[in-house]
Amino acid sequence: MPSDLAVDIRGLRKSYGDHAVLDGVDLAVRTGTVTALLGPNGAGKTTTVGILSTLLTLDGGTARVAGYDVVTQADAVRAVIGVTGQVSAVDDLLTGVENLRLMASLNHLDRRAGRERVDVLLSQFGLTEAARKPVSTWSGGMRRKLDLAMTLVGSPAVVFLDEPTAGLDPRSRRALWGEVRALVAAGTTILLTTQYLEEADQLADRVALLDGARIVAEGTPAELKSTHDAGSLDDVFLRLTEPPADPTTKEVA
């Protein structure tokens, strides 16, 4: 595996019965970058993340994370990754502080180091004020920020974000984008799965389009837009016209 690759997937295959979810997928993610895996529901994005995070077994091919094989070196892979899934991992019955301290304990941080790490993450994500309130009282955007903060407690080198902004309002989505940019600026490598073209365009250094169990296109956002003649939302114009008159409607004098 080249030293500048944080994720290296070659010929990855996964099937459920006769249905091939991944059929010879190749993907490389360079260290310190964001790669977006873009595709519709059922394209295999979550399955890819499941295999890379050692939660699912592969049927063929190879996958390495930070130089470690996901099959033969699964424990080493788990030690260097963080995963934010589609379903929130926060506990609604706990406060924000309690959720984060639980993760610190699971990451084997001692009491002092755990508390310091929790304080840093609460400040980083703007959650300090609400930290001691039950998470059940938090907004969706705040809960998603907490979910990501919990992923970062162990300072992972590689983070997998599986549709992290699904269901968020535009303001919360943009706030989370800011956190992702800050992570990458600090040296974290991110593999992001998404259905949103704008999200991939805004965040990713490279984009891979997954459809029909295969990577069908790959490149920088600019390259893909140029190749497929796809513009941004700024290129879309809407013209409103008067509706045609209804001939059955009579005017009232």
PDB file of C-alpha atoms in Angstrom:
ATOM      1  CA  MET A   1       0.000   0.000   0.000  1.00  0.00           C
ATOM      2  CA  PRO A   2       1.487   3.386  -0.982  1.00  0.00           C
ATOM      3  CA  SER A   3       2.443   5.418   2.087  1.00  0.00           C
ATOM      4  CA  ASP A   4       0.295   8.382   1.040  1.00  0.00           C
ATOM      5  CA  LEU A   5      -2.930   6.332   0.968  1.00  0.00           C
ATOM      6  CA  ALA A   6      -5.156   6.188   4.035  1.00  0.00           C
ATOM      7  CA  VAL A   7      -7.648   3.860   2.328  1.00  0.00           C
ATOM      8  CA  ASP A   8      -6.803   1.422  -0.461  1.00  0.00           C
ATOM      9  CA  ILE A   9      -9.588  -0.759  -1.904  1.00  0.00           C
ATOM     10  CA  ARG A  10      -8.914  -3.154  -4.772  1.00  0.00           C
ATOM     11  CA  GLY A  11     -11.404  -5.465  -6.474  1.00  0.00           C
ATOM     12  CA  LEU A  12     -13.809  -5.312  -3.531  1.00  0.00           C
ATOM     13  CA  ARG A  13     -16.779  -7.669  -3.815  1.00  0.00           C
ATOM     14  CA  LYS A  14     -19.783  -8.221  -1.571  1.00  0.00           C
ATOM     15  CA  SER A  15     -23.036 -10.032  -2.316  1.00  0.00           C
ATOM     16  CA  TYR A  16     -26.188 -10.870  -0.418  1.00  0.00           C
ATOM     17  CA  GLY A  17     -27.472 -14.068  -1.953  1.00  0.00           C
ATOM     18  CA  ASP A  18     -27.573 -13.557  -5.716  1.00  0.00           C
ATOM     19  CA  HIS A  19     -27.508  -9.768  -5.399  1.00  0.00           C
ATOM     20  CA  ALA A  20     -24.075  -8.197  -5.916  1.00  0.00           C
ATOM     21  CA  VAL A  21     -23.776  -5.023  -3.836  1.00  0.00           C
ATOM     22  CA  LEU A  22     -20.114  -4.421  -4.678  1.00  0.00           C
ATOM     23  CA  ASP A  23     -18.615  -5.968  -7.798  1.00  0.00           C
ATOM     24  CA  GLY A  24     -14.924  -5.228  -8.245  1.00  0.00           C
ATOM     25  CA  VAL A  25     -14.731  -1.785  -6.595  1.00  0.00           C
ATOM     26  CA  ASP A  26     -11.386   0.059  -6.615  1.00  0.00           C
ATOM     27  CA  LEU A  27     -10.958   3.197  -4.506  1.00  0.00           C
ATOM     28  CA  ALA A  28      -7.982   5.112  -3.137  1.00  0.00           C
ATOM     29  CA  VAL A  29      -8.191   7.860  -0.506  1.00  0.00           C
ATOM     30  CA  ARG A  30      -5.093   9.961   0.059  1.00  0.00           C
ATOM     31  CA  THR A  31      -4.032  10.888   3.574  1.00  0.00           C
ATOM     32  CA  GLY A  32      -5.325  14.251   4.789  1.00  0.00           C
ATOM     33  CA  THR A  33      -8.060  14.579   2.157  1.00  0.00           C
ATOM     34  CA  VAL A  34     -11.816  14.142   1.801  1.00  0.00           C
ATOM     35  CA  THR A  35     -13.128  11.609  -0.690  1.00  0.00           C
ATOM     36  CA  ALA A  36     -16.878  11.538  -1.286  1.00  0.00           C
ATOM     37  CA  LEU A  37     -18.553   8.281  -2.257  1.00  0.00           C
ATOM     38  CA  LEU A  38     -21.640   9.494  -4.086  1.00  0.00           C
ATOM     39  CA  GLY A  39     -24.580   7.344  -5.120  1.00  0.00           C
ATOM     40  CA  PRO A  40     -28.294   6.609  -4.736  1.00  0.00           C
ATOM     41  CA  ASN A  41     -29.883   4.483  -2.026  1.00  0.00           C
ATOM     42  CA  GLY A  42     -28.806   0.870  -2.383  1.00  0.00           C
ATOM     43  CA  ALA A  43     -25.661   1.697  -4.351  1.00  0.00           C
ATOM     44  CA  GLY A  44     -23.399   0.034  -1.765  1.00  0.00           C
ATOM     45  CA  LYS A  45     -22.051   3.101   0.060  1.00  0.00           C
ATOM     46  CA  THR A  46     -22.946   1.918   3.564  1.00  0.00           C
ATOM     47  CA  THR A  47     -21.743  -1.602   2.756  1.00  0.00           C
ATOM     48  CA  THR A  48     -18.360  -0.161   1.775  1.00  0.00           C
ATOM     49  CA  VAL A  49     -18.112   1.711   5.078  1.00  0.00           C
ATOM     50  CA  GLY A  50     -19.183  -1.429   6.939  1.00  0.00           C
ATOM     51  CA  ILE A  51     -16.360  -3.434   5.368  1.00  0.00           C
ATOM     52  CA  LEU A  52     -13.753  -0.719   5.951  1.00  0.00           C
ATOM     53  CA  SER A  53     -14.759  -0.434   9.601  1.00  0.00           C
ATOM     54  CA  THR A  54     -14.585  -4.256  10.013  1.00  0.00           C
ATOM     55  CA  LEU A  55     -18.315  -4.519  10.783  1.00  0.00           C
ATOM     56  CA  LEU A  56     -18.963  -6.537   7.617  1.00  0.00           C
ATOM     57  CA  THR A  57     -16.925  -9.244   5.911  1.00  0.00           C
ATOM     58  CA  LEU A  58     -15.879  -8.954   2.283  1.00  0.00           C
ATOM     59  CA  ASP A  59     -16.423 -11.690  -0.300  1.00  0.00           C
ATOM     60  CA  GLY A  60     -13.429 -10.844  -2.458  1.00  0.00           C
ATOM     61  CA  GLY A  61     -10.711  -8.317  -3.158  1.00  0.00           C
ATOM     62  CA  THR A  62      -8.705  -6.426  -0.541  1.00  0.00           C
ATOM     63  CA  ALA A  63      -9.219  -3.378   1.646  1.00  0.00           C
ATOM     64  CA  ARG A  64      -6.608  -1.626   3.751  1.00  0.00           C
ATOM     65  CA  VAL A  65      -6.973   1.309   6.137  1.00  0.00           C
ATOM     66  CA  ALA A  66      -3.885   3.219   7.302  1.00  0.00           C
ATOM     67  CA  GLY A  67      -1.844   0.336   5.928  1.00  0.00           C
ATOM     68  CA  TYR A  68      -3.755  -2.364   7.857  1.00  0.00           C
ATOM     69  CA  ASP A  69      -5.720  -5.158   6.208  1.00  0.00           C
ATOM     70  CA  VAL A  70      -9.369  -5.126   7.329  1.00  0.00           C
ATOM     71  CA  VAL A  71      -9.476  -8.950   7.455  1.00  0.00           C
ATOM     72  CA  THR A  72      -6.137 -10.011   8.952  1.00  0.00           C
ATOM     73  CA  GLN A  73      -5.471  -6.858  11.015  1.00  0.00           C
ATOM     74  CA  ALA A  74      -8.971  -5.891  12.097  1.00  0.00           C
ATOM     75  CA  ASP A  75      -7.967  -4.815  15.628  1.00  0.00           C
ATOM     76  CA  ALA A  76      -5.335  -2.453  14.256  1.00  0.00           C
ATOM     77  CA  VAL A  77      -7.889  -0.967  11.842  1.00  0.00           C
ATOM     78  CA  ARG A  78     -10.363  -0.331  14.672  1.00  0.00           C
ATOM     79  CA  ALA A  79      -7.659   1.451  16.666  1.00  0.00           C
ATOM     80  CA  VAL A  80      -7.122   4.134  13.993  1.00  0.00           C
ATOM     81  CA  ILE A  81     -10.651   4.816  12.731  1.00  0.00           C
ATOM     82  CA  GLY A  82     -13.782   6.634  13.786  1.00  0.00           C
ATOM     83  CA  VAL A  83     -17.242   5.982  12.334  1.00  0.00           C
ATOM     84  CA  THR A  84     -20.317   8.199  12.262  1.00  0.00           C
ATOM     85  CA  GLY A  85     -23.161   6.127  10.869  1.00  0.00           C
ATOM     86  CA  GLN A  86     -26.535   7.019   9.423  1.00  0.00           C
ATOM     87  CA  VAL A  87     -28.202   6.166  12.741  1.00  0.00           C
ATOM     88  CA  SER A  88     -27.165   8.409  15.630  1.00  0.00           C
ATOM     89  CA  ALA A  89     -25.147   6.685  18.352  1.00  0.00           C
ATOM     90  CA  VAL A  90     -26.013   9.191  21.095  1.00  0.00           C
ATOM     91  CA  ASP A  91     -27.952   8.124  24.193  1.00  0.00           C
ATOM     92  CA  ASP A  92     -30.983  10.377  24.676  1.00  0.00           C
ATOM     93  CA  LEU A  93     -31.189   9.595  28.403  1.00  0.00           C
ATOM     94  CA  LEU A  94     -27.691  10.961  29.048  1.00  0.00           C
ATOM     95  CA  THR A  95     -26.400  14.509  28.891  1.00  0.00           C
ATOM     96  CA  GLY A  96     -23.895  15.589  26.270  1.00  0.00           C
ATOM     97  CA  VAL A  97     -21.068  15.416  28.814  1.00  0.00           C
ATOM     98  CA  GLU A  98     -22.103  11.916  29.899  1.00  0.00           C
ATOM     99  CA  ASN A  99     -22.208  10.663  26.299  1.00  0.00           C
ATOM    100  CA  LEU A 100     -18.708  11.956  25.631  1.00  0.00           C
ATOM    101  CA  ARG A 101     -17.271  10.697  28.915  1.00  0.00           C
ATOM    102  CA  LEU A 102     -18.693   7.264  28.149  1.00  0.00           C
ATOM    103  CA  MET A 103     -16.823   7.285  24.838  1.00  0.00           C
ATOM    104  CA  ALA A 104     -13.655   8.445  26.609  1.00  0.00           C
ATOM    105  CA  SER A 105     -13.938   5.456  28.921  1.00  0.00           C
ATOM    106  CA  LEU A 106     -14.487   3.088  25.997  1.00  0.00           C
ATOM    107  CA  ASN A 107     -11.371   4.547  24.372  1.00  0.00           C
ATOM    108  CA  HIS A 108      -9.413   3.733  27.565  1.00  0.00           C
ATOM    109  CA  LEU A 109      -8.567   7.356  28.376  1.00  0.00           C
ATOM    110  CA  ASP A 110      -7.757   7.920  32.027  1.00  0.00           C
ATOM    111  CA  ARG A 111     -10.079  10.132  34.074  1.00  0.00           C
ATOM    112  CA  ARG A 112      -8.089  13.357  33.684  1.00  0.00           C
ATOM    113  CA  ALA A 113      -7.295  12.896  29.986  1.00  0.00           C
ATOM    114  CA  GLY A 114     -10.901  11.934  29.299  1.00  0.00           C
ATOM    115  CA  ARG A 115     -12.318  15.020  30.955  1.00  0.00           C
ATOM    116  CA  GLU A 116      -9.862  17.274  29.124  1.00  0.00           C
ATOM    117  CA  ARG A 117     -10.719  15.683  25.791  1.00  0.00           C
ATOM    118  CA  VAL A 118     -14.433  16.055  26.458  1.00  0.00           C
ATOM    119  CA  ASP A 119     -14.050  19.753  27.310  1.00  0.00           C
ATOM    120  CA  VAL A 120     -12.066  20.357  24.121  1.00  0.00           C
ATOM    121  CA  LEU A 121     -14.695  18.664  21.926  1.00  0.00           C
ATOM    122  CA  LEU A 122     -17.618  20.438  23.567  1.00  0.00           C
ATOM    123  CA  SER A 123     -15.925  23.780  22.900  1.00  0.00           C
ATOM    124  CA  GLN A 124     -14.894  22.797  19.360  1.00  0.00           C
ATOM    125  CA  PHE A 125     -18.460  21.903  18.396  1.00  0.00           C
ATOM    126  CA  GLY A 126     -20.137  24.762  20.238  1.00  0.00           C
ATOM    127  CA  LEU A 127     -21.964  22.446  22.651  1.00  0.00           C
ATOM    128  CA  THR A 128     -20.643  23.684  25.992  1.00  0.00           C
ATOM    129  CA  GLU A 129     -23.783  25.603  26.959  1.00  0.00           C
ATOM    130  CA  ALA A 130     -26.074  22.589  26.436  1.00  0.00           C
ATOM    131  CA  ALA A 131     -23.576  20.003  27.639  1.00  0.00           C
ATOM    132  CA  ARG A 132     -25.326  19.192  30.931  1.00  0.00           C
ATOM    133  CA  LYS A 133     -28.827  18.950  29.506  1.00  0.00           C
ATOM    134  CA  PRO A 134     -30.349  15.615  28.419  1.00  0.00           C
ATOM    135  CA  VAL A 135     -29.694  14.980  24.740  1.00  0.00           C
ATOM    136  CA  SER A 136     -33.417  14.310  24.297  1.00  0.00           C
ATOM    137  CA  THR A 137     -33.910  18.097  24.568  1.00  0.00           C
ATOM    138  CA  TRP A 138     -31.352  18.908  21.836  1.00  0.00           C
ATOM    139  CA  SER A 139     -32.069  19.827  18.222  1.00  0.00           C
ATOM    140  CA  GLY A 140     -31.237  17.474  15.359  1.00  0.00           C
ATOM    141  CA  GLY A 141     -28.229  19.537  14.345  1.00  0.00           C
ATOM    142  CA  MET A 142     -26.817  19.553  17.867  1.00  0.00           C
ATOM    143  CA  ARG A 143     -27.312  15.796  18.183  1.00  0.00           C
ATOM    144  CA  ARG A 144     -25.446  15.230  14.923  1.00  0.00           C
ATOM    145  CA  LYS A 145     -22.580  17.419  16.130  1.00  0.00           C
ATOM    146  CA  LEU A 146     -22.437  15.378  19.334  1.00  0.00           C
ATOM    147  CA  ASP A 147     -22.432  12.174  17.279  1.00  0.00           C
ATOM    148  CA  LEU A 148     -19.397  13.412  15.349  1.00  0.00           C
ATOM    149  CA  ALA A 149     -17.698  14.628  18.532  1.00  0.00           C
ATOM    150  CA  MET A 150     -18.132  11.145  20.038  1.00  0.00           C
ATOM    151  CA  THR A 151     -16.454   9.691  16.953  1.00  0.00           C
ATOM    152  CA  LEU A 152     -13.451  11.956  17.555  1.00  0.00           C
ATOM    153  CA  VAL A 153     -12.883  11.222  21.247  1.00  0.00           C
ATOM    154  CA  GLY A 154     -10.116   8.753  20.410  1.00  0.00           C
ATOM    155  CA  SER A 155      -8.448  11.137  17.918  1.00  0.00           C
ATOM    156  CA  PRO A 156      -8.801   8.754  14.941  1.00  0.00           C
ATOM    157  CA  ALA A 157      -6.550   9.228  11.924  1.00  0.00           C
ATOM    158  CA  VAL A 158      -9.271   8.108   9.487  1.00  0.00           C
ATOM    159  CA  VAL A 159     -12.962   8.960   9.853  1.00  0.00           C
ATOM    160  CA  PHE A 160     -15.854   7.407   7.948  1.00  0.00           C
ATOM    161  CA  LEU A 161     -18.937   9.628   7.715  1.00  0.00           C
ATOM    162  CA  ASP A 162     -21.938   7.720   6.376  1.00  0.00           C
ATOM    163  CA  GLU A 163     -24.457  10.315   5.128  1.00  0.00           C
ATOM    164  CA  PRO A 164     -23.817  12.516   8.190  1.00  0.00           C
ATOM    165  CA  THR A 165     -26.122  15.362   7.143  1.00  0.00           C
ATOM    166  CA  ALA A 166     -29.144  13.296   6.074  1.00  0.00           C
ATOM    167  CA  GLY A 167     -32.292  14.873   7.479  1.00  0.00           C
ATOM    168  CA  LEU A 168     -30.603  18.058   8.681  1.00  0.00           C
ATOM    169  CA  ASP A 169     -31.867  21.512   7.810  1.00  0.00           C
ATOM    170  CA  PRO A 170     -29.641  23.663   5.532  1.00  0.00           C
ATOM    171  CA  ARG A 171     -28.192  25.689   8.412  1.00  0.00           C
ATOM    172  CA  SER A 172     -27.225  22.606  10.434  1.00  0.00           C
ATOM    173  CA  ARG A 173     -25.810  20.957   7.328  1.00  0.00           C
ATOM    174  CA  ARG A 174     -23.529  23.905   6.608  1.00  0.00           C
ATOM    175  CA  ALA A 175     -22.419  24.011  10.249  1.00  0.00           C
ATOM    176  CA  LEU A 176     -21.418  20.344  10.036  1.00  0.00           C
ATOM    177  CA  TRP A 177     -19.571  21.042   6.786  1.00  0.00           C
ATOM    178  CA  GLY A 178     -17.492  23.569   8.694  1.00  0.00           C
ATOM    179  CA  GLU A 179     -16.539  20.932  11.252  1.00  0.00           C
ATOM    180  CA  VAL A 180     -15.524  18.518   8.498  1.00  0.00           C
ATOM    181  CA  ARG A 181     -13.300  21.170   6.889  1.00  0.00           C
ATOM    182  CA  ALA A 182     -11.663  21.869  10.245  1.00  0.00           C
ATOM    183  CA  LEU A 183     -10.928  18.170  10.744  1.00  0.00           C
ATOM    184  CA  VAL A 184      -9.230  17.868   7.379  1.00  0.00           C
ATOM    185  CA  ALA A 185      -7.232  21.049   7.997  1.00  0.00           C
ATOM    186  CA  ALA A 186      -5.939  19.378  11.164  1.00  0.00           C
ATOM    187  CA  GLY A 187      -4.777  16.332   9.171  1.00  0.00           C
ATOM    188  CA  THR A 188      -7.679  13.890   9.502  1.00  0.00           C
ATOM    189  CA  THR A 189      -8.573  11.755   6.486  1.00  0.00           C
ATOM    190  CA  ILE A 190     -12.278  11.465   5.698  1.00  0.00           C
ATOM    191  CA  LEU A 191     -14.321   9.120   3.530  1.00  0.00           C
ATOM    192  CA  LEU A 192     -17.761  10.659   3.199  1.00  0.00           C
ATOM    193  CA  THR A 193     -20.793   8.923   1.738  1.00  0.00           C
ATOM    194  CA  THR A 194     -23.597  11.142   0.520  1.00  0.00           C
ATOM    195  CA  GLN A 195     -26.527  11.467  -1.859  1.00  0.00           C
ATOM    196  CA  TYR A 196     -26.116  15.231  -2.117  1.00  0.00           C
ATOM    197  CA  LEU A 197     -24.262  16.561  -5.151  1.00  0.00           C
ATOM    198  CA  GLU A 198     -23.745  19.920  -3.447  1.00  0.00           C
ATOM    199  CA  GLU A 199     -22.201  18.266  -0.392  1.00  0.00           C
ATOM    200  CA  ALA A 200     -19.670  16.370  -2.485  1.00  0.00           C
ATOM    201  CA  ASP A 201     -18.908  19.530  -4.455  1.00  0.00           C
ATOM    202  CA  GLN A 202     -18.392  21.609  -1.301  1.00  0.00           C
ATOM    203  CA  LEU A 203     -16.289  19.176   0.737  1.00  0.00           C
ATOM    204  CA  ALA A 204     -14.510  16.623  -1.394  1.00  0.00           C
ATOM    205  CA  ASP A 205     -11.062  16.701  -2.930  1.00  0.00           C
ATOM    206  CA  ARG A 206     -12.133  13.731  -5.031  1.00  0.00           C
ATOM    207  CA  VAL A 207     -15.515  12.155  -5.793  1.00  0.00           C
ATOM    208  CA  ALA A 208     -16.274   8.556  -6.732  1.00  0.00           C
ATOM    209  CA  LEU A 209     -19.694   7.763  -8.213  1.00  0.00           C
ATOM    210  CA  LEU A 210     -20.954   4.346  -7.110  1.00  0.00           C
ATOM    211  CA  ASP A 211     -23.828   2.803  -9.055  1.00  0.00           C
ATOM    212  CA  GLY A 212     -24.754  -0.697 -10.125  1.00  0.00           C
ATOM    213  CA  ALA A 213     -22.210  -2.160  -7.658  1.00  0.00           C
ATOM    214  CA  ARG A 214     -19.314  -0.435  -9.449  1.00  0.00           C
ATOM    215  CA  ILE A 215     -17.435   2.858  -9.514  1.00  0.00           C
ATOM    216  CA  VAL A 216     -18.745   4.438 -12.716  1.00  0.00           C
ATOM    217  CA  ALA A 217     -16.820   7.739 -12.562  1.00  0.00           C
ATOM    218  CA  GLU A 218     -14.098   9.277 -10.429  1.00  0.00           C
ATOM    219  CA  GLY A 219     -12.215  12.563 -10.273  1.00  0.00           C
ATOM    220  CA  THR A 220     -12.187  15.988  -8.694  1.00  0.00           C
ATOM    221  CA  PRO A 221     -15.541  17.788  -8.519  1.00  0.00           C
ATOM    222  CA  ALA A 222     -14.374  20.153 -11.258  1.00  0.00           C
ATOM    223  CA  GLU A 223     -13.312  17.278 -13.511  1.00  0.00           C
ATOM    224  CA  LEU A 224     -16.610  15.446 -13.104  1.00  0.00           C
ATOM    225  CA  LYS A 225     -18.690  18.564 -13.710  1.00  0.00           C
ATOM    226  CA  SER A 226     -16.639  19.337 -16.803  1.00  0.00           C
ATOM    227  CA  THR A 227     -16.876  15.790 -18.147  1.00  0.00           C
ATOM    228  CA  HIS A 228     -20.604  15.459 -17.594  1.00  0.00           C
ATOM    229  CA  ASP A 229     -21.481  19.089 -18.300  1.00  0.00           C
ATOM    230  CA  ALA A 230     -22.912  19.486 -14.800  1.00  0.00           C
ATOM    231  CA  GLY A 231     -22.964  22.912 -13.259  1.00  0.00           C
ATOM    232  CA  SER A 232     -23.581  24.170  -9.776  1.00  0.00           C
ATOM    233  CA  LEU A 233     -26.828  25.465  -8.399  1.00  0.00           C
ATOM    234  CA  ASP A 234     -25.655  28.946  -9.435  1.00  0.00           C
ATOM    235  CA  ASP A 235     -26.102  27.901 -13.069  1.00  0.00           C
ATOM    236  CA  VAL A 236     -29.799  27.157 -12.695  1.00  0.00           C
ATOM    237  CA  PHE A 237     -32.267  29.881 -13.640  1.00  0.00           C
ATOM    238  CA  LEU A 238     -35.990  29.764 -13.048  1.00  0.00           C
ATOM    239  CA  ARG A 239     -38.468  31.833 -15.066  1.00  0.00           C
ATOM    240  CA  LEU A 240     -42.035  32.140 -13.853  1.00  0.00           C
ATOM    241  CA  THR A 241     -44.783  32.813 -16.379  1.00  0.00           C
ATOM    242  CA  GLU A 242     -48.461  33.566 -16.055  1.00  0.00           C
ATOM    243  CA  PRO A 243     -50.582  30.394 -16.205  1.00  0.00           C
ATOM    244  CA  PRO A 244     -52.722  30.043 -19.321  1.00  0.00           C
ATOM    245  CA  ALA A 245     -56.225  31.409 -19.016  1.00  0.00           C
ATOM    246  CA  ASP A 246     -58.904  28.830 -18.249  1.00  0.00           C
ATOM    247  CA  PRO A 247     -61.444  29.077 -21.107  1.00  0.00           C
ATOM    248  CA  THR A 248     -64.151  27.657 -18.847  1.00  0.00           C
ATOM    249  CA  THR A 249     -63.818  30.496 -16.357  1.00  0.00           C
ATOM    250  CA  LYS A 250     -66.166  33.459 -16.859  1.00  0.00           C
ATOM    251  CA  GLU A 251     -65.212  36.950 -15.872  1.00  0.00           C
ATOM    252  CA  VAL A 252     -67.460  38.671 -13.362  1.00  0.00           C
ATOM    253  CA  ALA A 253     -68.463  42.219 -14.370  1.00  0.00           C
TER     254      ALA A 253
END
